[in-house]
mmCIF file with all atom_site columns, C-alpha atoms in Angstrom:
data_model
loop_
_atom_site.group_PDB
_atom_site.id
_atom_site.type_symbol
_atom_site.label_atom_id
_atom_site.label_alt_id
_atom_site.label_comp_id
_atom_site.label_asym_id
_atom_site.label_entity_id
_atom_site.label_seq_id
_atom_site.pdbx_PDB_ins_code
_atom_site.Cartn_x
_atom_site.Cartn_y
_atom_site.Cartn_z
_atom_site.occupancy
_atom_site.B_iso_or_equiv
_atom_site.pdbx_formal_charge
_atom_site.auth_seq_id
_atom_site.auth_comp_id
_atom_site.auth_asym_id
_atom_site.auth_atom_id
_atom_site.pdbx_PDB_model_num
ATOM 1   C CA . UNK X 1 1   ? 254.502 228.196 203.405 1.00 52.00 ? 28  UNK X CA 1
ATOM 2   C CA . UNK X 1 2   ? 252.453 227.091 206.400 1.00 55.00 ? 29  UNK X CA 1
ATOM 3   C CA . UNK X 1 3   ? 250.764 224.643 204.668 1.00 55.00 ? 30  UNK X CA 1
ATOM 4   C CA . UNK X 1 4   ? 254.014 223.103 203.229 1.00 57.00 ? 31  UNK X CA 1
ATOM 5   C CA . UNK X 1 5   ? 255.546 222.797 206.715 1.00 57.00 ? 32  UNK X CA 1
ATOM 6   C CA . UNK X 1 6   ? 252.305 220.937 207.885 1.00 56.00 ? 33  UNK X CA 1
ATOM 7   C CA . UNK X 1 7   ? 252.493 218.357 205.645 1.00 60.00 ? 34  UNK X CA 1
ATOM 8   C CA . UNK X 1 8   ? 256.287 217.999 206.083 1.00 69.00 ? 35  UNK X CA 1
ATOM 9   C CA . UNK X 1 9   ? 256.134 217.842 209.386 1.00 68.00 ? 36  UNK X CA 1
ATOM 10  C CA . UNK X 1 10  ? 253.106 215.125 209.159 1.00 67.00 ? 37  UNK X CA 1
ATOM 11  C CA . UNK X 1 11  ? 254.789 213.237 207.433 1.00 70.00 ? 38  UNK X CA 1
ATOM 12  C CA . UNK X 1 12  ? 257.667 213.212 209.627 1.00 70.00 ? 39  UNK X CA 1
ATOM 13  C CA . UNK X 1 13  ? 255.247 212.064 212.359 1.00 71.00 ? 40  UNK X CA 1
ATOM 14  C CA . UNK X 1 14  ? 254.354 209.153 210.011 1.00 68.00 ? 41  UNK X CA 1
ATOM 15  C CA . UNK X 1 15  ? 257.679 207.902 209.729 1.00 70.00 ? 42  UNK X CA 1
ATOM 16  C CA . UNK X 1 16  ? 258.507 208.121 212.784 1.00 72.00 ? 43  UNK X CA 1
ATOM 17  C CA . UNK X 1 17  ? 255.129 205.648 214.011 1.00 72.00 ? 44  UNK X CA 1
ATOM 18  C CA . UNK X 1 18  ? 256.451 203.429 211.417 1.00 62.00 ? 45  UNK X CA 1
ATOM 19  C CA . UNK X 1 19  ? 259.831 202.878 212.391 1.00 67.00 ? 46  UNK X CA 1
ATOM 20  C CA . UNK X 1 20  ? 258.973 202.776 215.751 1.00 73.00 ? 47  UNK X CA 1
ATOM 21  C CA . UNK X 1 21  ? 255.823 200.232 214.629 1.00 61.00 ? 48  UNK X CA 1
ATOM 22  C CA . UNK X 1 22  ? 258.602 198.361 212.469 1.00 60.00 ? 49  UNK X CA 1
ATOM 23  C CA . UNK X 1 23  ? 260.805 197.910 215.428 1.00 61.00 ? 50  UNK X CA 1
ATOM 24  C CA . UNK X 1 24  ? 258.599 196.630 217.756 1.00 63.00 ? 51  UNK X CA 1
ATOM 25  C CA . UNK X 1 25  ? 257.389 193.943 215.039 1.00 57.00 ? 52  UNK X CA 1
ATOM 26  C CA . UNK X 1 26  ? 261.293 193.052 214.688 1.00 59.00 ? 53  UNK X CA 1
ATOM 27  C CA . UNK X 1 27  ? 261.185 192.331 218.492 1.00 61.00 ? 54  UNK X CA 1
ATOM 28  C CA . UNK X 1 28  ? 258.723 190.104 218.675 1.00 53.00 ? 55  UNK X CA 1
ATOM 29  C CA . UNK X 1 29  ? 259.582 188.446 215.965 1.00 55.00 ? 56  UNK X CA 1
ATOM 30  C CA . UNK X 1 30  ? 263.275 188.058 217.347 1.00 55.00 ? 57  UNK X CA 1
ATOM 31  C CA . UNK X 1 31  ? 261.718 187.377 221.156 1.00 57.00 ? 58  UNK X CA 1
ATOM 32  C CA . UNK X 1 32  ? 259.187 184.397 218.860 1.00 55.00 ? 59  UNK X CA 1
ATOM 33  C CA . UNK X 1 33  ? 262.422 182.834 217.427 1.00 51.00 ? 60  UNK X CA 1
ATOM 34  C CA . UNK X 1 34  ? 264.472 183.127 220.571 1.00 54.00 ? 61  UNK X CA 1
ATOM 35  C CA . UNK X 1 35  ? 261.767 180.956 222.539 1.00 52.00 ? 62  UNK X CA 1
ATOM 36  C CA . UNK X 1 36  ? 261.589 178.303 219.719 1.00 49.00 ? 63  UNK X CA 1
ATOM 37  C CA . UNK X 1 37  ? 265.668 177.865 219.532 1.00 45.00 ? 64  UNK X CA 1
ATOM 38  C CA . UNK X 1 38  ? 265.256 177.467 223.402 1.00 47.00 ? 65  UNK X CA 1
ATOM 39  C CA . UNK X 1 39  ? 262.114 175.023 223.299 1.00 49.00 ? 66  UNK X CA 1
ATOM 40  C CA . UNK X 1 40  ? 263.580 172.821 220.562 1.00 46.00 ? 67  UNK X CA 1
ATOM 41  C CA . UNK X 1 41  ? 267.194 172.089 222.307 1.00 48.00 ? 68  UNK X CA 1
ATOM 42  C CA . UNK X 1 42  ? 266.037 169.929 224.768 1.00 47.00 ? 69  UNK X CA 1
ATOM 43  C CA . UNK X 1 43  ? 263.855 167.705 222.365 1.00 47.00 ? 70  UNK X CA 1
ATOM 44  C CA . UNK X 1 44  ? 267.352 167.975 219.446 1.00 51.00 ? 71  UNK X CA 1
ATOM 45  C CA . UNK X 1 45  ? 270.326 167.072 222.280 1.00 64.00 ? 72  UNK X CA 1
ATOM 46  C CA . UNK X 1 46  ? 271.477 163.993 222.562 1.00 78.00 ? 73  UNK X CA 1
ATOM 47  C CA . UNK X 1 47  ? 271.030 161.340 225.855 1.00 86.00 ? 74  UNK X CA 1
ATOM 48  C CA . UNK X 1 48  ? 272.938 162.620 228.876 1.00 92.00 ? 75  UNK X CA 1
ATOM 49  C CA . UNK X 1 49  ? 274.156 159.842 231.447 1.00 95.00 ? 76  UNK X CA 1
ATOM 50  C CA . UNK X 1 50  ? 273.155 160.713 234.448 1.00 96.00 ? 77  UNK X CA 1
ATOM 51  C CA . UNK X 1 51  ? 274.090 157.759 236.699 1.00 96.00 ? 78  UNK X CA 1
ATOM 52  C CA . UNK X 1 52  ? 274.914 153.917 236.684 1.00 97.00 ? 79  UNK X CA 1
ATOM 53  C CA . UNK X 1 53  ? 274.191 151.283 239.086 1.00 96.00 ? 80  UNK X CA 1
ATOM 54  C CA . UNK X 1 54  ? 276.604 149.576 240.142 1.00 96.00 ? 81  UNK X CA 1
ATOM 55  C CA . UNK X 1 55  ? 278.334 153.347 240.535 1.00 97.00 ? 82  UNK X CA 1
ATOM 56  C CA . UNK X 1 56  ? 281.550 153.631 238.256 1.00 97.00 ? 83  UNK X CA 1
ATOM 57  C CA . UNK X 1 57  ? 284.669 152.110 240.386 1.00 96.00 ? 84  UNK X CA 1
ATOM 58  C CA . UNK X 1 58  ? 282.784 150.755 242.941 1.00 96.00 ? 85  UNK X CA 1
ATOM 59  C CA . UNK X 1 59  ? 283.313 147.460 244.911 1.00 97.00 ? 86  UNK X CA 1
ATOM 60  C CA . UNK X 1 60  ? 280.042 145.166 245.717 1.00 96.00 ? 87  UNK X CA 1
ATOM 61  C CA . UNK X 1 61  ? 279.683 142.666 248.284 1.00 96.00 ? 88  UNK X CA 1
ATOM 62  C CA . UNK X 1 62  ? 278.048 140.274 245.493 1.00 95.00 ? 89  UNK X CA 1
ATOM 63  C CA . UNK X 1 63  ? 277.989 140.534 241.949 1.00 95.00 ? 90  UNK X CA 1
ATOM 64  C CA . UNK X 1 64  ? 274.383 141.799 240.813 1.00 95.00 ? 91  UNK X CA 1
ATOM 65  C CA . UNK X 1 65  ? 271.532 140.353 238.607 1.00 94.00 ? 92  UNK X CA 1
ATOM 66  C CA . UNK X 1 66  ? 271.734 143.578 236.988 1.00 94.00 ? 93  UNK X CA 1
ATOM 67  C CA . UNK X 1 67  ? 273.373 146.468 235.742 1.00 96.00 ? 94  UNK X CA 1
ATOM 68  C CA . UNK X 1 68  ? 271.278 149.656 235.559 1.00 97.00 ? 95  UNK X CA 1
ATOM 69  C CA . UNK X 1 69  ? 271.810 152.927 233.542 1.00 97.00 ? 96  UNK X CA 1
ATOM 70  C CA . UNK X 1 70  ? 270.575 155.919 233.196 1.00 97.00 ? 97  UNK X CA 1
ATOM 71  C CA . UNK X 1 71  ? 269.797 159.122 231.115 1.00 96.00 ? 98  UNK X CA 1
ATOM 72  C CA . UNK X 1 72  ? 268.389 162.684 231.038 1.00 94.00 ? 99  UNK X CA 1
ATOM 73  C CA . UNK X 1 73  ? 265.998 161.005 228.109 1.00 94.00 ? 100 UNK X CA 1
ATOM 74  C CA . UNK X 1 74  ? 264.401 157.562 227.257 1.00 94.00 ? 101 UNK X CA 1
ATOM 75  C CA . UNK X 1 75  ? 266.842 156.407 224.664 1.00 93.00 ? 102 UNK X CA 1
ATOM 76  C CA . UNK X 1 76  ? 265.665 154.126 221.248 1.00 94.00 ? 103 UNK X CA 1
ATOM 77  C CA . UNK X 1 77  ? 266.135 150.664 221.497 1.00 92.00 ? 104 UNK X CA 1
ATOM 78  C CA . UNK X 1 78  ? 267.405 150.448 217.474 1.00 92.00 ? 105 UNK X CA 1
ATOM 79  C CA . UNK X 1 79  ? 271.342 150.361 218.283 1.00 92.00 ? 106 UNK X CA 1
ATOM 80  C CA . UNK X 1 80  ? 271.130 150.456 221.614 1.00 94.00 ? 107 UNK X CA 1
ATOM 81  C CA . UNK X 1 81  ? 273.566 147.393 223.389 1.00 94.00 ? 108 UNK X CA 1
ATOM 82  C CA . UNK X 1 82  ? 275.423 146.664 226.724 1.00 96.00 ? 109 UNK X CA 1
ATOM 83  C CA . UNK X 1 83  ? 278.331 143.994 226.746 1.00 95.00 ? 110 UNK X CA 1
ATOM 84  C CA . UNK X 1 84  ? 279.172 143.039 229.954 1.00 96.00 ? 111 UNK X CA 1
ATOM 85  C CA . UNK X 1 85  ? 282.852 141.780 230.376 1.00 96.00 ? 112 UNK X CA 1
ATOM 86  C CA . UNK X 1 86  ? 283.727 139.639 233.514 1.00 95.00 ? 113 UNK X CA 1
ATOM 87  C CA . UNK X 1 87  ? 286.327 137.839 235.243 1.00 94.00 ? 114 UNK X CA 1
ATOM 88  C CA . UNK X 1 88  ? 286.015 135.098 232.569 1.00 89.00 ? 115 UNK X CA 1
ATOM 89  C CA . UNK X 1 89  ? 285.035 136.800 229.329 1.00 91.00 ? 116 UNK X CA 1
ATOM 90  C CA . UNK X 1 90  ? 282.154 138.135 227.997 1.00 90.00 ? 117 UNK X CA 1
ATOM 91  C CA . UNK X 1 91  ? 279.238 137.419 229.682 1.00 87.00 ? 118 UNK X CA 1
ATOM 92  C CA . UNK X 1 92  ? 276.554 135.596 228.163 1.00 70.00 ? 119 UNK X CA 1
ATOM 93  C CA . UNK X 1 93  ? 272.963 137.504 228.374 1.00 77.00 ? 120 UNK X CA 1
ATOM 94  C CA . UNK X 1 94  ? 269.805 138.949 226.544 1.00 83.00 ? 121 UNK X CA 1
ATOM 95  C CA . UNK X 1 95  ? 269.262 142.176 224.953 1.00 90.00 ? 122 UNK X CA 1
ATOM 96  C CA . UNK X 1 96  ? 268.999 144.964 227.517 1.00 94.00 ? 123 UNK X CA 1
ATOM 97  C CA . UNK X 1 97  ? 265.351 146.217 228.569 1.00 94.00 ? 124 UNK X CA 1
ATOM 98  C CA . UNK X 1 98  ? 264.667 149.836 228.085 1.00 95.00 ? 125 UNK X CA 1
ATOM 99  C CA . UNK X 1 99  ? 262.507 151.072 231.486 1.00 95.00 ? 126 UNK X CA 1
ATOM 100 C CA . UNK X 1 100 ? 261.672 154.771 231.035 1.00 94.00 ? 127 UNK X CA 1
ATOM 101 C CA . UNK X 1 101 ? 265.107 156.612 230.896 1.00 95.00 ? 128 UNK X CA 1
ATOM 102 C CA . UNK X 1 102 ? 266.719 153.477 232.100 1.00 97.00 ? 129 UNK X CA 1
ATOM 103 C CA . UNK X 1 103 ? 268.515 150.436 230.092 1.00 96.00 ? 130 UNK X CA 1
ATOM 104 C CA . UNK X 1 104 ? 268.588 147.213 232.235 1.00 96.00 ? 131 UNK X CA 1
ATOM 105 C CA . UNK X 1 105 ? 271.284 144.331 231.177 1.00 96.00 ? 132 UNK X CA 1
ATOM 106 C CA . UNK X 1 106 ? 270.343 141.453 233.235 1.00 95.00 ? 133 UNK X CA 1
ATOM 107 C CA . UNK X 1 107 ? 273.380 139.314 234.492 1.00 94.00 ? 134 UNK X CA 1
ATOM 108 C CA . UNK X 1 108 ? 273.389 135.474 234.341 1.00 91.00 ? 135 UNK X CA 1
ATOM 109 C CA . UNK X 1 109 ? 272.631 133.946 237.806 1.00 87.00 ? 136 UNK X CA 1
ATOM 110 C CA . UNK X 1 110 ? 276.081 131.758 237.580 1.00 88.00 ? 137 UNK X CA 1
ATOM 111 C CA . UNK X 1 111 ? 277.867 135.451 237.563 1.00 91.00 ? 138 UNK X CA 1
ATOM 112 C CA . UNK X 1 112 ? 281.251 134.977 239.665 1.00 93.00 ? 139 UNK X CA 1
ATOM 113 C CA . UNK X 1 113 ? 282.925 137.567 241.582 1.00 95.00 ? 140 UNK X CA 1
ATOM 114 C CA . UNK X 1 114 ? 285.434 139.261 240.339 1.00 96.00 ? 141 UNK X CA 1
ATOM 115 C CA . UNK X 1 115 ? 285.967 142.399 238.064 1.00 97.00 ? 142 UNK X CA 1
ATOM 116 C CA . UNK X 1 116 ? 283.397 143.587 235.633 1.00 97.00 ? 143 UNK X CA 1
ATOM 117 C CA . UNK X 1 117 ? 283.463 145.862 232.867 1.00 97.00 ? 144 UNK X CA 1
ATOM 118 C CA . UNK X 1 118 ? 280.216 147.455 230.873 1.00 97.00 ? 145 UNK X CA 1
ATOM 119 C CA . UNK X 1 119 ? 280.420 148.841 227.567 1.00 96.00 ? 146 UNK X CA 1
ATOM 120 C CA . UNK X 1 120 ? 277.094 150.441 226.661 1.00 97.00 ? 147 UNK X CA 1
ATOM 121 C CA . UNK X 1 121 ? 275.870 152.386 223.552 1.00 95.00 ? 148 UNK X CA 1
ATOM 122 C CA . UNK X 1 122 ? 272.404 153.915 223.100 1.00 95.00 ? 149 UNK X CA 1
ATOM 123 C CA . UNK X 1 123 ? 270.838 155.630 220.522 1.00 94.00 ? 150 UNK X CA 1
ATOM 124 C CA . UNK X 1 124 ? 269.867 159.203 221.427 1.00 91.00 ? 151 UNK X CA 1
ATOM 125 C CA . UNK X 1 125 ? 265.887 159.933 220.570 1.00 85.00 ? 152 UNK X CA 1
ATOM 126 C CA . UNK X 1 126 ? 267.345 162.560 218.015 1.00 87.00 ? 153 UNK X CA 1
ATOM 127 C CA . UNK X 1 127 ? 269.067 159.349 216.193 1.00 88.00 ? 154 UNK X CA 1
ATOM 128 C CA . UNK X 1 128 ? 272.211 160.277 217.628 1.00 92.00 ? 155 UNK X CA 1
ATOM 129 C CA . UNK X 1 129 ? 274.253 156.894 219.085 1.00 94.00 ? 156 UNK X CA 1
ATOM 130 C CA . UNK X 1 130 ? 276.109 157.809 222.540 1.00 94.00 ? 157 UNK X CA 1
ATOM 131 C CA . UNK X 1 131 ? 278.272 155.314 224.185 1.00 95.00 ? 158 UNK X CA 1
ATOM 132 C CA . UNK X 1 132 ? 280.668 154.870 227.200 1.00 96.00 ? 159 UNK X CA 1
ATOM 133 C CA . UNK X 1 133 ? 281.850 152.472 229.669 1.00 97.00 ? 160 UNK X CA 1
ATOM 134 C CA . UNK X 1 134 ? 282.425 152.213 233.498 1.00 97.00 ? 161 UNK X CA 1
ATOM 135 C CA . UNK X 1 135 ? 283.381 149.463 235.857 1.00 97.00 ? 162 UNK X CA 1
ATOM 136 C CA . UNK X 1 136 ? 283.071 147.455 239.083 1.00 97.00 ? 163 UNK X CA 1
ATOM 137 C CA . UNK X 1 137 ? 284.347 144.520 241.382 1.00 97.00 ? 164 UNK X CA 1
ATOM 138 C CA . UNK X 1 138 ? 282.047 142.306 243.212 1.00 96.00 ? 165 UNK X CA 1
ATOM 139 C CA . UNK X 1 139 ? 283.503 140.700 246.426 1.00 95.00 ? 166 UNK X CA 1
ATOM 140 C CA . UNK X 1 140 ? 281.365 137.326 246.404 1.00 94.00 ? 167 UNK X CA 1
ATOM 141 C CA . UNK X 1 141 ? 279.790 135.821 243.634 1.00 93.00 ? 168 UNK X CA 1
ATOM 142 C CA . UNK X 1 142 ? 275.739 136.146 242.432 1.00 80.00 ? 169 UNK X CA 1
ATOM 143 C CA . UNK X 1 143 ? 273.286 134.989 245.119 1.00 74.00 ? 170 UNK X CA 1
ATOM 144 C CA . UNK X 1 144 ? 271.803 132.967 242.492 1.00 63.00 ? 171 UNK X CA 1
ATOM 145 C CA . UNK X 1 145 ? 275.124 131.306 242.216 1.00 52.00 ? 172 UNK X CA 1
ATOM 146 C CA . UNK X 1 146 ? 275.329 130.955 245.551 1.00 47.00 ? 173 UNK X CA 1
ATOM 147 C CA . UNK X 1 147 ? 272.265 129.049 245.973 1.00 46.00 ? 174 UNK X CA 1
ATOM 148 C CA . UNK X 1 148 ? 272.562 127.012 243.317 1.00 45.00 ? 175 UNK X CA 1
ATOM 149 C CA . UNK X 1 149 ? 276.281 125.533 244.294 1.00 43.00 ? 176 UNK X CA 1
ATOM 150 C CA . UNK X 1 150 ? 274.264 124.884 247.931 1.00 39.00 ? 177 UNK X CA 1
ATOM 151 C CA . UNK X 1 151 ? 272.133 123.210 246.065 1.00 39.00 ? 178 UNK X CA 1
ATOM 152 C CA . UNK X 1 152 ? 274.351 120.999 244.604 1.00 41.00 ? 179 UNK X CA 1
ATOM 153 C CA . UNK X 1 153 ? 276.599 119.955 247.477 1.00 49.00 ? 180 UNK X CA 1
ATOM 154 C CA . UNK X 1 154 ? 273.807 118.703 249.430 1.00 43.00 ? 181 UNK X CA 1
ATOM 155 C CA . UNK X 1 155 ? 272.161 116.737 246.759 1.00 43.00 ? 182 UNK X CA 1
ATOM 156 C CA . UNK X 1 156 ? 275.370 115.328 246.526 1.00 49.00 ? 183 UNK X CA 1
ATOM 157 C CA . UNK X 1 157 ? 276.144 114.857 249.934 1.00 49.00 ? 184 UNK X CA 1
ATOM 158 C CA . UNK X 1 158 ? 272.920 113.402 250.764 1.00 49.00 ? 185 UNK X CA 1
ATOM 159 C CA . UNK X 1 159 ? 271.543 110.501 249.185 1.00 49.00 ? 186 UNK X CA 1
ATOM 160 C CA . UNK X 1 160 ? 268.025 111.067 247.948 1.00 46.00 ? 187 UNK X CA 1
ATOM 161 C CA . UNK X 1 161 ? 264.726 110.510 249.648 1.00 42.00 ? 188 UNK X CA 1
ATOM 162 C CA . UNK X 1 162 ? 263.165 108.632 247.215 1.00 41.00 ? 189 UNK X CA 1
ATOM 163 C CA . UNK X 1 163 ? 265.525 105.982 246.547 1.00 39.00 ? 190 UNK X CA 1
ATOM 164 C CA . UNK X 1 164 ? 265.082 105.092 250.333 1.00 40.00 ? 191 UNK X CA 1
ATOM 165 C CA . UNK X 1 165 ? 261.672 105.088 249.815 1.00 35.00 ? 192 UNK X CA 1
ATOM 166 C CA . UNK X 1 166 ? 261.848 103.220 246.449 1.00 39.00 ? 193 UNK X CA 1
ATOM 167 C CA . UNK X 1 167 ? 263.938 100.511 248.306 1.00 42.00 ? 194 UNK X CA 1
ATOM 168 C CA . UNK X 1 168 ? 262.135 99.699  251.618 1.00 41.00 ? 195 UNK X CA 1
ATOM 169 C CA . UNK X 1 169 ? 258.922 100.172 249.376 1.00 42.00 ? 196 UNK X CA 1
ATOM 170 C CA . UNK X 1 170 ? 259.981 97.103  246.911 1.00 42.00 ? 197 UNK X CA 1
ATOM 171 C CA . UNK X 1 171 ? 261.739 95.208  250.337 1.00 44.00 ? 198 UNK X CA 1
ATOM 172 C CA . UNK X 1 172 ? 258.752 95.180  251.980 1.00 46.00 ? 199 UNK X CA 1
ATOM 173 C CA . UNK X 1 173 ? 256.616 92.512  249.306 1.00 53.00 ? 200 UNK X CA 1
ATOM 174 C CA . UNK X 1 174 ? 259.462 90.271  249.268 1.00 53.00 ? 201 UNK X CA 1
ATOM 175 C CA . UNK X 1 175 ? 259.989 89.661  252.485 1.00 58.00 ? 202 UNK X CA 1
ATOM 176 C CA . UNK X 1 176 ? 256.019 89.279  252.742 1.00 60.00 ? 203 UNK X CA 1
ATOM 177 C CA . UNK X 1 177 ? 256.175 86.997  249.613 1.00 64.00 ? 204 UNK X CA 1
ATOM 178 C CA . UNK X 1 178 ? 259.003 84.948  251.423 1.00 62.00 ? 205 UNK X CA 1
ATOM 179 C CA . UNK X 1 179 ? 257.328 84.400  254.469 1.00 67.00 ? 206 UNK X CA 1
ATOM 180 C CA . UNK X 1 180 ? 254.407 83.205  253.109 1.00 68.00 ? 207 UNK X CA 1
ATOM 181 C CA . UNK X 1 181 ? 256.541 80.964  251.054 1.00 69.00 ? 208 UNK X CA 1
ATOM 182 C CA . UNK X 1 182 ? 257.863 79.533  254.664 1.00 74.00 ? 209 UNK X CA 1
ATOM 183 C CA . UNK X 1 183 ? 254.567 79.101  256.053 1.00 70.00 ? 210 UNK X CA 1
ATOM 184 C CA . UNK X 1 184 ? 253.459 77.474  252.908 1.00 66.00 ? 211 UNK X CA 1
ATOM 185 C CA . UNK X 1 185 ? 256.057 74.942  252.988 1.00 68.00 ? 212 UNK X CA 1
ATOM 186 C CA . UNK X 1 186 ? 255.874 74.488  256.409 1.00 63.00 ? 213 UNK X CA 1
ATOM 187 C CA . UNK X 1 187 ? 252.316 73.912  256.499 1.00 68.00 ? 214 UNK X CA 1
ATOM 188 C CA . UNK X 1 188 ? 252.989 71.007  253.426 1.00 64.00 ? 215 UNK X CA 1
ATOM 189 C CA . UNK X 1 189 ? 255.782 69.677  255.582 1.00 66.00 ? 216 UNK X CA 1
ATOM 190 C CA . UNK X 1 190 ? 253.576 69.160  258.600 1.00 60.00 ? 217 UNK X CA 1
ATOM 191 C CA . UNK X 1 191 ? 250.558 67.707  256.584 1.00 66.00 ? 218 UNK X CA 1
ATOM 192 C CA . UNK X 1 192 ? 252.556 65.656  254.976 1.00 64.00 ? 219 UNK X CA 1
ATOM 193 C CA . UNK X 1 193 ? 253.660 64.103  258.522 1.00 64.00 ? 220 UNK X CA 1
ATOM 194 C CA . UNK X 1 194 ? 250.679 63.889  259.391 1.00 58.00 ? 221 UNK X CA 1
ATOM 195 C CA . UNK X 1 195 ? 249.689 61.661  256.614 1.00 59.00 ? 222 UNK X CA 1
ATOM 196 C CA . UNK X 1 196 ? 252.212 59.799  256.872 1.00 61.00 ? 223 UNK X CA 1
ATOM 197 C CA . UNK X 1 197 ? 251.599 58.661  260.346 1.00 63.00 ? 224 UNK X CA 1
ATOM 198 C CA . UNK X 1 198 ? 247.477 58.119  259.291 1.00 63.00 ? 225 UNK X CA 1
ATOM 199 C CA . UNK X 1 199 ? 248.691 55.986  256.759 1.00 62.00 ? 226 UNK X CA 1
ATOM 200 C CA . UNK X 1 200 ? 251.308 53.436  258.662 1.00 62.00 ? 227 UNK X CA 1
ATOM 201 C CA . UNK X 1 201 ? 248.475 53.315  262.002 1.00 58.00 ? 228 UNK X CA 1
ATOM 202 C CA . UNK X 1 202 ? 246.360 50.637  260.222 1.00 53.00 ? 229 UNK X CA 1
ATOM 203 C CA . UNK X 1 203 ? 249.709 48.374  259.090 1.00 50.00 ? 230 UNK X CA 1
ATOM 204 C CA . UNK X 1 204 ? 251.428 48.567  262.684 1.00 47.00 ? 231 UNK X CA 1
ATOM 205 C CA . UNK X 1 205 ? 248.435 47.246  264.355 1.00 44.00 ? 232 UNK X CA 1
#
């Protein structure tokens, strides 16, 4: 009888170190999974906007060369697009530049003032396209703009340099040409006098 209860009791002992083996194995292997769900959400979810510049319903003093937005994540440039909508219409520019976690959509340098609208869409580095839109007004138009209409006002309110130069450049032969001309005839006139008056001496005396 004492030997039977020893061995019961051992192997009472035995199951108990297993369980308590088995449940500790469960753990980790629960803990292992737990860290990998957490570890692979960042790298799975999709682009987060984190800020756009211009800022969403803001008012510039000139319209910029650029629009600039960005996300919690570089995004893929397959899909990705930004149409930017102005006073006008669409606005006419190249494909958007992707910088890091920023997209870039240059703006044409004849960009007016006025209200502008950007539609954007991206494509998520898990494949996944996110979009959205946001808008600004711009009190004055693009520097670039700006410049250029100087530009043009004083070329055309100011004749050019060079056809001065061209002129008094092409005046200045002539007037040399005539001259000499002058003196040429002038010098003919006067010999011929002179011959004249050589040639009557003899007769008149």
């Amino acid at each position: 009888m004492t030997t039977q209860h020893a061995g019961t009791a051992g192997q009472a002992r035995l199951m108990r170190r297993l369980r308590t083996a088995l449940g500790s194995a469960l753990l980790v292997l629960l803990g292992s999974a737990l860290a990998l769900v957490v570890a692979a959400g960042p790298a799975a979810a999709h682009d987060v906007l984190v800020s756009t510049s211009p800022a969403n319903g803001s008012t510039v003093a000139q319209t910029p060369s650029r629009v600039v937005i960005t996300f919690t994540d570089p995004a893929l440039s397959i899909g990705t697009q930004v149409v930017v909508t102005g006073p006008a219409g669409p606005v006419s520019v190249p494909k958007p530049r992707l910088v890091d976690t920023t997209v870039v959509q240059d703006l044409p340098g004849s960009a007016p003032a006025g209200h502008y609208t950007v539609s954007w869409r991206v494509t998520s580095a898990d494949g996944h396209p996110v979009s959205g839109e946001f808008s600004f007004t711009s009190h004055a138009p693009s520097a670039a703009s700006i410049t250029g209409a100087t530009t043009t006002q004083a070329a055309t309110a100011t004749p050019p340099v060079t056809a001065h130069t061209t002129g008094s450049g092409s005046g200045l032969p002539f007037a040399a040409i005539l001259a000499a001309l002058i003196a040429v005839a002038v010098l003919v006139a006067v010999g011929w006098q002179v011959h004249r008056r050589r040639a009557r001496g003899p007769k008149d005396e």
